[in-house]
Short mmCIF file of C-alpha atoms in Angstrom, two decimals:
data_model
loop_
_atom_site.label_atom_id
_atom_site.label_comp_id
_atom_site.label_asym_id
_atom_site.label_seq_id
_atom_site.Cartn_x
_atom_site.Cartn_y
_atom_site.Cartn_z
CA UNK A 19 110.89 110.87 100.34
CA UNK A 20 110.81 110.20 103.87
CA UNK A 21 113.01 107.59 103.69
CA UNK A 22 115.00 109.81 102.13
CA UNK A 23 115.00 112.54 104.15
CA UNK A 24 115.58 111.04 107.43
CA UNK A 25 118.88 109.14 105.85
CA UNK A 26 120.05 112.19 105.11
CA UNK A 27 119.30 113.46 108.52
CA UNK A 28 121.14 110.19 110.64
CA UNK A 29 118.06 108.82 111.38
CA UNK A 30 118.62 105.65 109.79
CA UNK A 31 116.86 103.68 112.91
CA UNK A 32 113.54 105.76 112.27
CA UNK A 33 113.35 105.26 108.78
CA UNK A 34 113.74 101.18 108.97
CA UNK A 35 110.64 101.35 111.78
CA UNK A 36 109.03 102.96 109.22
CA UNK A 37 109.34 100.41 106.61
CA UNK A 38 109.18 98.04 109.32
CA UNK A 39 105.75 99.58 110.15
CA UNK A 40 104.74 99.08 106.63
CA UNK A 41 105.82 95.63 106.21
CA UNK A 42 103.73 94.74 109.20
CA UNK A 43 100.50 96.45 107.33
CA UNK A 44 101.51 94.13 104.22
CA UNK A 45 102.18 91.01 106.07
CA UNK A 46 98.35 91.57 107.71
CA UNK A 47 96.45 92.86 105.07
CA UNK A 48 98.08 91.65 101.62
CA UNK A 49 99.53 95.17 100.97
CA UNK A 50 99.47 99.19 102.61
CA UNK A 51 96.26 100.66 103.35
CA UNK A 52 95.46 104.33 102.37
CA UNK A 53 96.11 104.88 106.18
CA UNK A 54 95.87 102.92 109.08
CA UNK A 55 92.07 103.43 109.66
CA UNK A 56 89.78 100.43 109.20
CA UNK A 57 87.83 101.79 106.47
CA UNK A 58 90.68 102.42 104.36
CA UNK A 59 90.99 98.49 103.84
CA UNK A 60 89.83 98.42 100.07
CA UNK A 61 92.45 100.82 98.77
CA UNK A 62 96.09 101.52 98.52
CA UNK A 63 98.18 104.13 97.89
CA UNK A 64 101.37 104.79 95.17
CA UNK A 65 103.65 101.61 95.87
CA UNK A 66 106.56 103.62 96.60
CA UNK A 67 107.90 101.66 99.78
CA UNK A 68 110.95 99.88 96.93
CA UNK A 69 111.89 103.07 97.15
CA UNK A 70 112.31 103.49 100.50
CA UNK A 71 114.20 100.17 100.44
CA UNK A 72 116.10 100.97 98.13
CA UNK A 73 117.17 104.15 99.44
CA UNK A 74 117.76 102.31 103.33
CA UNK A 75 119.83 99.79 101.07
CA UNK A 76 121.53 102.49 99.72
CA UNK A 77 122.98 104.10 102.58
CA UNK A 78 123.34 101.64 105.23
CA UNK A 79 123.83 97.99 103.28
CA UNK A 80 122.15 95.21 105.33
CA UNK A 81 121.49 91.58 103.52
CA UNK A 82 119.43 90.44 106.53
CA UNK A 83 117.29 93.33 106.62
CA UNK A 84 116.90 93.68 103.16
CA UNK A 85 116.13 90.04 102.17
CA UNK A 86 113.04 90.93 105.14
CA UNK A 87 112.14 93.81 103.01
CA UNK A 88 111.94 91.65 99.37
CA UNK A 89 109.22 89.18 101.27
CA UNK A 90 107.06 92.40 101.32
CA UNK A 91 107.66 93.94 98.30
CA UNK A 92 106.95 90.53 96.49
CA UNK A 93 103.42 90.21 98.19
CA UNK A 94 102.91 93.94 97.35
CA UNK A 95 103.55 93.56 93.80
CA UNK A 96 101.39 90.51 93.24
CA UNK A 97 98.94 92.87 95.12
CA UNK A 98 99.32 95.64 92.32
CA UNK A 99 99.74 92.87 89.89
CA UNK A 100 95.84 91.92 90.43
CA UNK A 101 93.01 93.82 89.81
CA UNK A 102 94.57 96.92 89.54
CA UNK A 103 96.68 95.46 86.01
CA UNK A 104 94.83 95.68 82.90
CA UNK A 105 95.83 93.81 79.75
CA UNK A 106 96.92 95.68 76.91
CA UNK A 107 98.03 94.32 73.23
CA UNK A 108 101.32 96.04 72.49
CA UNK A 109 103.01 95.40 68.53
CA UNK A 110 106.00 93.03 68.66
CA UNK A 111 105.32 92.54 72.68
CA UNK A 112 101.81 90.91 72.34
CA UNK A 113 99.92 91.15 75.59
CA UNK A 114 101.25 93.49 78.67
CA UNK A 115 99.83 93.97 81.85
CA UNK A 116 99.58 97.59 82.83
CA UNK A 117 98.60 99.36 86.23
CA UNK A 118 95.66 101.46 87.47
CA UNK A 119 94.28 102.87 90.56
CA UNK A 120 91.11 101.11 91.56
CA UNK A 121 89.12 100.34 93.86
CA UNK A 122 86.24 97.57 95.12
CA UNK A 123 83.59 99.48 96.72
CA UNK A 124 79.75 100.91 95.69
CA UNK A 125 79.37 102.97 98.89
CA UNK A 126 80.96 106.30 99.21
CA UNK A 127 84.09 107.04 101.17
CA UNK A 128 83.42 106.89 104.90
CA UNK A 129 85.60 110.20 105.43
CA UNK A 130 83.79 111.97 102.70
CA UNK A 131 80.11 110.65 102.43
CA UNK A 132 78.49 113.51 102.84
CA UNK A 133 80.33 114.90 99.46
CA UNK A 134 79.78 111.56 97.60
CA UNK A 135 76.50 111.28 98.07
CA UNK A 136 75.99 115.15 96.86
CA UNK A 137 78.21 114.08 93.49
CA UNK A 138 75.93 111.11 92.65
CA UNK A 139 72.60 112.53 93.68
CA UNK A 140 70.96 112.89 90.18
CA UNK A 141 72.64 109.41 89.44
CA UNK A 142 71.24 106.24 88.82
CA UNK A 143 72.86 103.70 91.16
CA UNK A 144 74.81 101.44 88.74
CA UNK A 145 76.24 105.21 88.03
CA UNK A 146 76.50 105.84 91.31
CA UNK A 147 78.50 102.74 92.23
CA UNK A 148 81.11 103.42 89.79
CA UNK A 149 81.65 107.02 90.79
CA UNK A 150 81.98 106.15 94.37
CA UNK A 151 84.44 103.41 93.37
CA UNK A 152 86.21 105.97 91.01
CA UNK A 153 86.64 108.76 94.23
CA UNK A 154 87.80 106.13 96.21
CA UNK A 155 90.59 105.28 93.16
CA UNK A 156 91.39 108.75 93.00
CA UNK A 157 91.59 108.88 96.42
CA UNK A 158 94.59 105.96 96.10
CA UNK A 159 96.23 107.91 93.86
CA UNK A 160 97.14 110.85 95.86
CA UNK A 161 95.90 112.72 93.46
CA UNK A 162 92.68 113.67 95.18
CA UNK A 163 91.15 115.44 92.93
CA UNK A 164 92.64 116.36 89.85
CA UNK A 165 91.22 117.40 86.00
CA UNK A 166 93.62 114.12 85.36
CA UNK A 167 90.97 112.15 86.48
CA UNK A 168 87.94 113.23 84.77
CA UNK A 169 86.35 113.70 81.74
CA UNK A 170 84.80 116.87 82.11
CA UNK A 171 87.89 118.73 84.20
CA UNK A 172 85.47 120.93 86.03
CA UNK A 173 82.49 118.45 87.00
CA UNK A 174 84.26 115.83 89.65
CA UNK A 175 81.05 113.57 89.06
CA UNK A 176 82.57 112.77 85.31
CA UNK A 177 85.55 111.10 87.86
CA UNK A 178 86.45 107.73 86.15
CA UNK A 179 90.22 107.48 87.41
CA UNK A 180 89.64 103.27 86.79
CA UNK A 181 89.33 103.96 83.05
CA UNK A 182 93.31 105.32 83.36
CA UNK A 183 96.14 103.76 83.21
CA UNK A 184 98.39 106.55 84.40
CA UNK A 185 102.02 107.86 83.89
CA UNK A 186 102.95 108.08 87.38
CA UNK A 187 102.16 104.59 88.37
CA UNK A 188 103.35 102.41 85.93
CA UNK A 189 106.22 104.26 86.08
CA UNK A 190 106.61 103.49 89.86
CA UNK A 191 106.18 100.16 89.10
CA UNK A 192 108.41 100.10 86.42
CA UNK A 193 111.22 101.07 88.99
CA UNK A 194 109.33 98.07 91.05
CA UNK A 195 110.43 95.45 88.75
CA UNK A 196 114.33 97.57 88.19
CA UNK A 197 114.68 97.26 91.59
CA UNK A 198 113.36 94.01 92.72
CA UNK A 199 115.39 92.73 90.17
CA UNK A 200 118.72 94.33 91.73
CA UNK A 201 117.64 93.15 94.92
CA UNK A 202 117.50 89.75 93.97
CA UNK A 203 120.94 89.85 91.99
CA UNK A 204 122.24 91.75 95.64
CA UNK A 205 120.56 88.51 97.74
CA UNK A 206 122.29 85.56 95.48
CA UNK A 207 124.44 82.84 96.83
CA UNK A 208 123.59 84.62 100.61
CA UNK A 209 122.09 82.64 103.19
CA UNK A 210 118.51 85.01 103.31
CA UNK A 211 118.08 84.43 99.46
CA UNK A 212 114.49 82.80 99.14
CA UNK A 213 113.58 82.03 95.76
CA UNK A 214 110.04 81.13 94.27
CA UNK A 215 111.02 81.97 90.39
CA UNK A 216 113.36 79.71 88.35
CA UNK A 217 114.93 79.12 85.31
CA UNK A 218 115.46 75.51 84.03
CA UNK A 219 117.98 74.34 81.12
CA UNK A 220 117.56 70.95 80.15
CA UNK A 221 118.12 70.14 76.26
CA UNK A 222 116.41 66.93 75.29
CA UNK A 223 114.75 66.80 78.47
CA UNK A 224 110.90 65.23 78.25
CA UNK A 225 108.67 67.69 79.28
CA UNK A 226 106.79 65.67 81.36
CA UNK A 227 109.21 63.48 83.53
CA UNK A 228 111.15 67.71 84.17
CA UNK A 229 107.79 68.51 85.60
CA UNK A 230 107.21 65.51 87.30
CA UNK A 231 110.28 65.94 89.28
CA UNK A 232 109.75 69.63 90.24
CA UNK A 233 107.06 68.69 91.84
CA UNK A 234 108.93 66.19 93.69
CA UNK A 235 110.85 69.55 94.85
CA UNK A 236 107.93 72.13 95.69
CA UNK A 237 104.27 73.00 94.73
CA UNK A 238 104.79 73.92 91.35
CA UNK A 239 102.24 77.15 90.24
CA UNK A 240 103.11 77.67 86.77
CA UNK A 241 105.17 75.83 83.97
CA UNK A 242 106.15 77.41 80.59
CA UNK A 243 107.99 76.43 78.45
CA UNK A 244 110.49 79.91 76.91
CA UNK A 245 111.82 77.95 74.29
CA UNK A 246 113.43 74.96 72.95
CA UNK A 247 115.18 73.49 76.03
CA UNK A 248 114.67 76.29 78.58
CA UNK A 249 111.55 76.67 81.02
CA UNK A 250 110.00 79.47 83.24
CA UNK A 251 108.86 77.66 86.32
CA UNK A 252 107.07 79.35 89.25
CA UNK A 253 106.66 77.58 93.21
CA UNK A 254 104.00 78.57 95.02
CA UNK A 255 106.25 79.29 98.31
CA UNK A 256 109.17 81.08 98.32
CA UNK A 257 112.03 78.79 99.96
CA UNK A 258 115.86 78.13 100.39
CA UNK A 259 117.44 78.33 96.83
CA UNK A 260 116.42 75.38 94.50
CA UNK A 261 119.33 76.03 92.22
CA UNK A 262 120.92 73.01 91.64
CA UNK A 263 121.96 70.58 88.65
CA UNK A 264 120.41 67.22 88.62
CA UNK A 265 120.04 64.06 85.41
CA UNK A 266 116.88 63.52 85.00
CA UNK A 267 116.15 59.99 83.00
CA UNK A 268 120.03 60.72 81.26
CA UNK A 269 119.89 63.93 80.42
CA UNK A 270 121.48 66.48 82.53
CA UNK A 271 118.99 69.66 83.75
CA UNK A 272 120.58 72.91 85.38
CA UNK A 273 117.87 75.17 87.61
CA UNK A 274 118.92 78.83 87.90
CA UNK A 275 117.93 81.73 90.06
CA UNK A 276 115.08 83.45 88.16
CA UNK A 277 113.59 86.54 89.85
CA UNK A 278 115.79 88.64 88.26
CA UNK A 279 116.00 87.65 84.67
CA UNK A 280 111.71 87.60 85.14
CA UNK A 281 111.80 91.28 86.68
CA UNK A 282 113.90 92.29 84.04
CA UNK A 283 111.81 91.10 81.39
CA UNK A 284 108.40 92.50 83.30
CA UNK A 285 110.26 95.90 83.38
CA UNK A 286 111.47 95.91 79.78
CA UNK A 287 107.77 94.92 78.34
CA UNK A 288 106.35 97.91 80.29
CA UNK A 289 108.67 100.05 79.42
CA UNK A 290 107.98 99.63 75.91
CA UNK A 291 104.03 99.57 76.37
CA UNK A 292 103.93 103.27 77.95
CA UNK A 293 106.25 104.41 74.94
CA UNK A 294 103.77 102.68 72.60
CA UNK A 295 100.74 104.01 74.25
CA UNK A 296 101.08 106.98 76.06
CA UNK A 297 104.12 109.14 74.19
CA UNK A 298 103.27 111.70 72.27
CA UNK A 299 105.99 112.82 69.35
CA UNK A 300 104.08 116.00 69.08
CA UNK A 301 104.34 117.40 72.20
CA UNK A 302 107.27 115.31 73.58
CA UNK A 303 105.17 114.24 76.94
CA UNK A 304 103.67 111.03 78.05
CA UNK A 305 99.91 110.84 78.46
CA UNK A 306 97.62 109.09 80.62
CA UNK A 307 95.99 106.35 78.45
CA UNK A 308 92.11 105.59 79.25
CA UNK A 309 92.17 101.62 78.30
CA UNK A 310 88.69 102.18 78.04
CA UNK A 311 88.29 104.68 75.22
CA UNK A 312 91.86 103.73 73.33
CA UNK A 313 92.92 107.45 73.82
CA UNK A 314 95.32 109.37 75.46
CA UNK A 315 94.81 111.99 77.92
CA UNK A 316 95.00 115.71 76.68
CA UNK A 317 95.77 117.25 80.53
CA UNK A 318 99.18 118.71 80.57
CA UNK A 319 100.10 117.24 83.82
CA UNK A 320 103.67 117.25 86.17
CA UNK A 321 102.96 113.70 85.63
CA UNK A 322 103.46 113.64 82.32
CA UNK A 323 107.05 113.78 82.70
CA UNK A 324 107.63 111.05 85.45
CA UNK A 325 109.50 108.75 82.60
CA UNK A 326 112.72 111.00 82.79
CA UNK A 327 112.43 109.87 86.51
CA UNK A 328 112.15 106.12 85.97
CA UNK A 329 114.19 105.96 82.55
CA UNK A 330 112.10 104.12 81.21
CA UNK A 331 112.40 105.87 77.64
CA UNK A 332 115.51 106.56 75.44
CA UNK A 333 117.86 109.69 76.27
CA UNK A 334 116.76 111.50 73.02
CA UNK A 335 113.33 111.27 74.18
CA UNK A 336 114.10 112.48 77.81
CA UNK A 337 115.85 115.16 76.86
CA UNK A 338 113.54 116.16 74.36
CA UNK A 339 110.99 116.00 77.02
CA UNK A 340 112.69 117.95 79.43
CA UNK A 341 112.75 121.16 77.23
CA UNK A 342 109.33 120.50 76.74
CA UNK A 343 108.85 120.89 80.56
CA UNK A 344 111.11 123.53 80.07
CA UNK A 345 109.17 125.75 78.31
CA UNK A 346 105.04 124.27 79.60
CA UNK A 347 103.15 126.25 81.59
CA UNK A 348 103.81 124.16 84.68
CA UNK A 349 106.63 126.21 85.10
CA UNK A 350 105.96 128.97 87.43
CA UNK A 351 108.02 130.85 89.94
CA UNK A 352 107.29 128.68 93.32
CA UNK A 353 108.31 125.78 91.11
CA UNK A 354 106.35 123.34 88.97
CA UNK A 355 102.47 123.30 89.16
CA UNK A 356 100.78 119.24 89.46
CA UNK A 357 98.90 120.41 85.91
CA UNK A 358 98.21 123.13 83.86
CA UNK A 359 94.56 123.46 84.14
CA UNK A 360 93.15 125.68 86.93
CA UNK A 361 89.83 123.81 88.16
CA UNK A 362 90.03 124.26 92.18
CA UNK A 363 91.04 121.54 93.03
CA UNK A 364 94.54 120.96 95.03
CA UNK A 365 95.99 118.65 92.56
CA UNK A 366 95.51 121.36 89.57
CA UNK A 367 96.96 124.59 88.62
CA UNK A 368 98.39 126.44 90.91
CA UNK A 369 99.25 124.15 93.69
CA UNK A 370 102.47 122.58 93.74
CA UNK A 371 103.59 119.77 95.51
CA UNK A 372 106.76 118.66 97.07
CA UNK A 373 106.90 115.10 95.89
CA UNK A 374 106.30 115.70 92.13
CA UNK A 375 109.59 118.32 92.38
CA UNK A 376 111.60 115.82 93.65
CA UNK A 377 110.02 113.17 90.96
CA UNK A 378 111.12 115.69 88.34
CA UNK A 379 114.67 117.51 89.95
CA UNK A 380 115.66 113.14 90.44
CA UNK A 381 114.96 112.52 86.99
CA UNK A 382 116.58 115.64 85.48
CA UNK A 383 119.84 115.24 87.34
CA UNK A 384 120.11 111.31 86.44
CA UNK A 385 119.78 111.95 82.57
CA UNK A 386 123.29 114.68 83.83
CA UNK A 387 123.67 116.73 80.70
CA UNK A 388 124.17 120.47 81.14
CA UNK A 389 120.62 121.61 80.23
CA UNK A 390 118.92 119.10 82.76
CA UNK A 391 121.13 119.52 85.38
CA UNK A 392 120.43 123.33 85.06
CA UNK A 393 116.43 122.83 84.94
CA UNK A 394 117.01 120.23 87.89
CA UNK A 395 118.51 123.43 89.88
CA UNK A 396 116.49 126.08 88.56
CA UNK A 397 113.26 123.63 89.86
CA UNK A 398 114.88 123.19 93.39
CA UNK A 399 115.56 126.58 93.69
CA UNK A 400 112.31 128.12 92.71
CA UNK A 401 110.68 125.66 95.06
CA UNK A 402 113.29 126.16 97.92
CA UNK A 403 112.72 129.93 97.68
CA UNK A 404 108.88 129.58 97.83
CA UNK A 405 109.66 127.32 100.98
CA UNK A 406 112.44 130.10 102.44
CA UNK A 407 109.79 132.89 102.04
CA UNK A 408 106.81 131.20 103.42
CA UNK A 409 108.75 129.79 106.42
CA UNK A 410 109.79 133.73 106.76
CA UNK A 411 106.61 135.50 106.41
CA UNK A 412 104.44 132.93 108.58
CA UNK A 413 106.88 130.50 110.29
CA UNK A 414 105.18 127.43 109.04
CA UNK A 415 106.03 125.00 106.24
CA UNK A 416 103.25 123.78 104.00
CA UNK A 417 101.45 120.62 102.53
CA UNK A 418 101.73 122.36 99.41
CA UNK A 419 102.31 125.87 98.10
CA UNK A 420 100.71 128.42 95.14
CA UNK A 421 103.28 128.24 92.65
CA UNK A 422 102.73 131.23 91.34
CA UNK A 423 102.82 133.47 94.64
CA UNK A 424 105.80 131.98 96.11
CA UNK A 425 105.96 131.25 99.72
CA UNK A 426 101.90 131.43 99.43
CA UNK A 427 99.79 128.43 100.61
CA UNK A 428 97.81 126.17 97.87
CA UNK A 429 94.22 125.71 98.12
CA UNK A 430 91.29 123.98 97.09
CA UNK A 431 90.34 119.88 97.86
CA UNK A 432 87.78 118.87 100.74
CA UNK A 433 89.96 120.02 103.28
CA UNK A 434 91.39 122.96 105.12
CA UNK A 435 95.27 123.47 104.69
CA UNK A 436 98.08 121.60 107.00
CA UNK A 437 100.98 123.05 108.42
CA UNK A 438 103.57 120.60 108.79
CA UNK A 439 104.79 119.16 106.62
CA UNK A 440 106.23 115.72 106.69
CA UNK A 441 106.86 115.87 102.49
CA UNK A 442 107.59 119.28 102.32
CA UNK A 443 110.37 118.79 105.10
CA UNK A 444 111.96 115.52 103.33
CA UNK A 445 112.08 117.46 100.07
CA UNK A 446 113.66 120.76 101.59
CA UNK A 447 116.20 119.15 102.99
CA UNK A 448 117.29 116.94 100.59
CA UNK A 449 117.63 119.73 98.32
CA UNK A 450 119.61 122.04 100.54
CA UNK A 451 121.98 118.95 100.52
CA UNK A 452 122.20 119.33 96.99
CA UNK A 453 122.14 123.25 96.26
CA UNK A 454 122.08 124.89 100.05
CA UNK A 455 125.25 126.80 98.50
CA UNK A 456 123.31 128.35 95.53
CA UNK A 457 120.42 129.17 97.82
CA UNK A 458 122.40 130.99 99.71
CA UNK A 459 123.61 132.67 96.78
CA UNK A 460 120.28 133.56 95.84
CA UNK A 461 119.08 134.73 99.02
CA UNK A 462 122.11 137.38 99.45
CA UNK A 463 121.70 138.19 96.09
CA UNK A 464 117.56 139.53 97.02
CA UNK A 465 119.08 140.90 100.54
CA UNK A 466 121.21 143.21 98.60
#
């Protein structure tokens, strides 16, 4: 959003130092911390920097720096792609790998061990252990706290956020794979294309003399064979393009670029595991899906509605969902509410958030039919107007706002409010760029 924000602002040098910044944290640590603090080392936060490329690539086109930027996001991925995936069997697709927040730890959170400790004091430790682990997740989502994330929406000890695979996140990765794909396809046949995935065509080729001879080429990872005369092969180094055609004992073996084609296929299998697992046809919303109980979520959540941003569903279903969001309680007056359950905590009813508007306003005005386009502006505009009025009354902008007191500050969460705020900012101004005129509108309209 940043990203964003500050491209839309001519401060195109500031955003890449960002990314920069966060390329550096990945190229020392495997991936981006929760925040630059040593104790945030076992935990993450929403992979959304291939979206800040992808926005940078978007408005200022650069192969060199962009080619710098895939090198992260592949390590990232792989990152995600670990012990935060969780198999799932899928009809027709067999087994898919699915993401989760999650976190490595039995000790609470260094910036909130007093609170921990109070949560788990009637605990036994192996208990224990997995709530602190489970905070810590929750704390990786963003989402900290929310009724999303446990079982019992009113007791944060019932936390499990591990046992969820969630909406939000495997739809950010879903746009992962779309886009590392596309930046792959953009980085072909340049100079800065470095290539670790391939795809190999050889009918009538022996099996074992093809492998024997791409391992005369690089340190071969993984071999599979796709089907009859075509091979998925993997090199444990990227390098300089290995695309080339070569005869191998007679018989005449073509090796293609293959990140995108395996993207492609990664996002396509996902795609059709959160429509098989977490879409509802009842209620027209996608539900976070505890792998460990084989159930969907029942929270009516903003989150629940993230697909329409990463079409990753069909357009009957999106727009299907969208009067669904239409006419949920989410909706308020300050703009849309993280869920629909009030529990005092900052990700629940009635805060609202800058990010998930712009999730939801992006999605809506991508699927462009006259209904979503109007809920996209009716959105912006209830949450610009709850900006306009709190700026007016207090001359602050906020983390995150009551959406149903506009221009009123949320509450609730382990910590006091911030001013600010960098989010809030990005999100305002990108949709003044988009409907300034009709909030201008508006606000003569009230004046009079």
């Amino acid at each position: 959003i940043n990203a964003e924000y500050m491209g839309y602002s001519g401060m195109l040098v500031t955003a890449k130092g960002i990314i920069l910044n966060m390329l550096y944290l990945i190229q020392q640590h495997g991936f981006i911390p929760n925040g630059t603090r040593r104790y945030y080392l076992n935990r993450s936060q929403p992979p959304m920097l291939v979206e800040m490329v992808h926005w940078i690539n978007k408005l200022h086109p650069n192969t060199e720096f962009l080619a710098e930027c895939v090198w992260g996001l592949e390590v990232e991925y792989n990152f995600w792609m670990g012990a935060r995936s969780v198999p799932v069997d899928i009809p027709e697709w067999g087994t898919v790998l699915l993401n989760r927040f999650f976190v490595s730890t039995n000790c609470p959170r260094p910036e909130s061990h007093k609170e921990d400790l109070h949560l788990s004091s009637n605990m036994e430790n192996e208990k224990a252990f997995k709530l602190y682990a489970d905070l810590a997740a929750a704390a990786e989502s963003g989402w900290d706290f929310s009724s999303r994330w446990a079982t019992n929406p009113n007791d944060l000890s019932t936390c499990h956020t591990s046992d969820f695979l969630p909406v939000d996140l495997n739809c950010i990765m879903y746009i992962m794979e779309i886009r590392m794909a596309e930046f792959h396809r953009q980085l072909r046949g340049t100079p800065y294309h470095q290539e670790k995935r391939y795809i190999v065509h050889g009918k009538d080729v022996k099996a074992n003399l093809l492998l024997h001879y791409l391992q005369s080429i690089g340190n071969v990872v993984d071999f599979v064979k796709l089907e009859e005369g075509r091979w998925f092969v993997v090199f444990r180094d990227a390098v300089e393009s290995l695309c080339r055609k070569v005869e191998i004992d007679g018989v005449e073996v073509e090796i293609k670029s293959g990140s995108t084609s395996y993207f492609q296929q990664q996002a396509t299998r996902r795609a059709a595991a959160i429509n098989a697992l977490m879409w509802d046809k009842k209620t027209f919303q996608w539900y976070d899906y505890n792998h460990v109980s084989g159930k969907r979520s029942k929270i009516v959540s903003s989150s629940n509605f993230f697909p329409i941003w990463a079409g990753c569903c069909t357009n009957v279903q999106a727009e299907l969902s969208a009067e669904a969001l239409r006419r949920s309680p989410l909706m308020q007056a300050g703009g849309v509410s993280a869920t629909a359950l009030a529990t005092n905590q900052q990700w629940d009813f009635p805060c609202g958030w800058a990010p998930v508007q712009w999730f939801l306003v992006e999605g809506l005005r991508r699927l462009n039919t006259e209904k979503t386009k109007a809920l996209a502006k009716d959105i912006a505009l209830r949450w610009l107007m709850s900006n306009y009025i709190g700026w007016e009354k207090d001359g602050k902008m906020y983390e995150k706002y009551n959406v149903c007191n506009p221009g009123s500050t949320g509450y609730g969460g382990e910590y006091t409010q911030q001013d600010g705020f960098g989010w809030t900012n990005g999100v305002a101004i990108y949709f003044m760029s988009l409907y300034g005129q009709d909030l201008e509108e508006l606000l003569k309209k009230q004046t009079n």
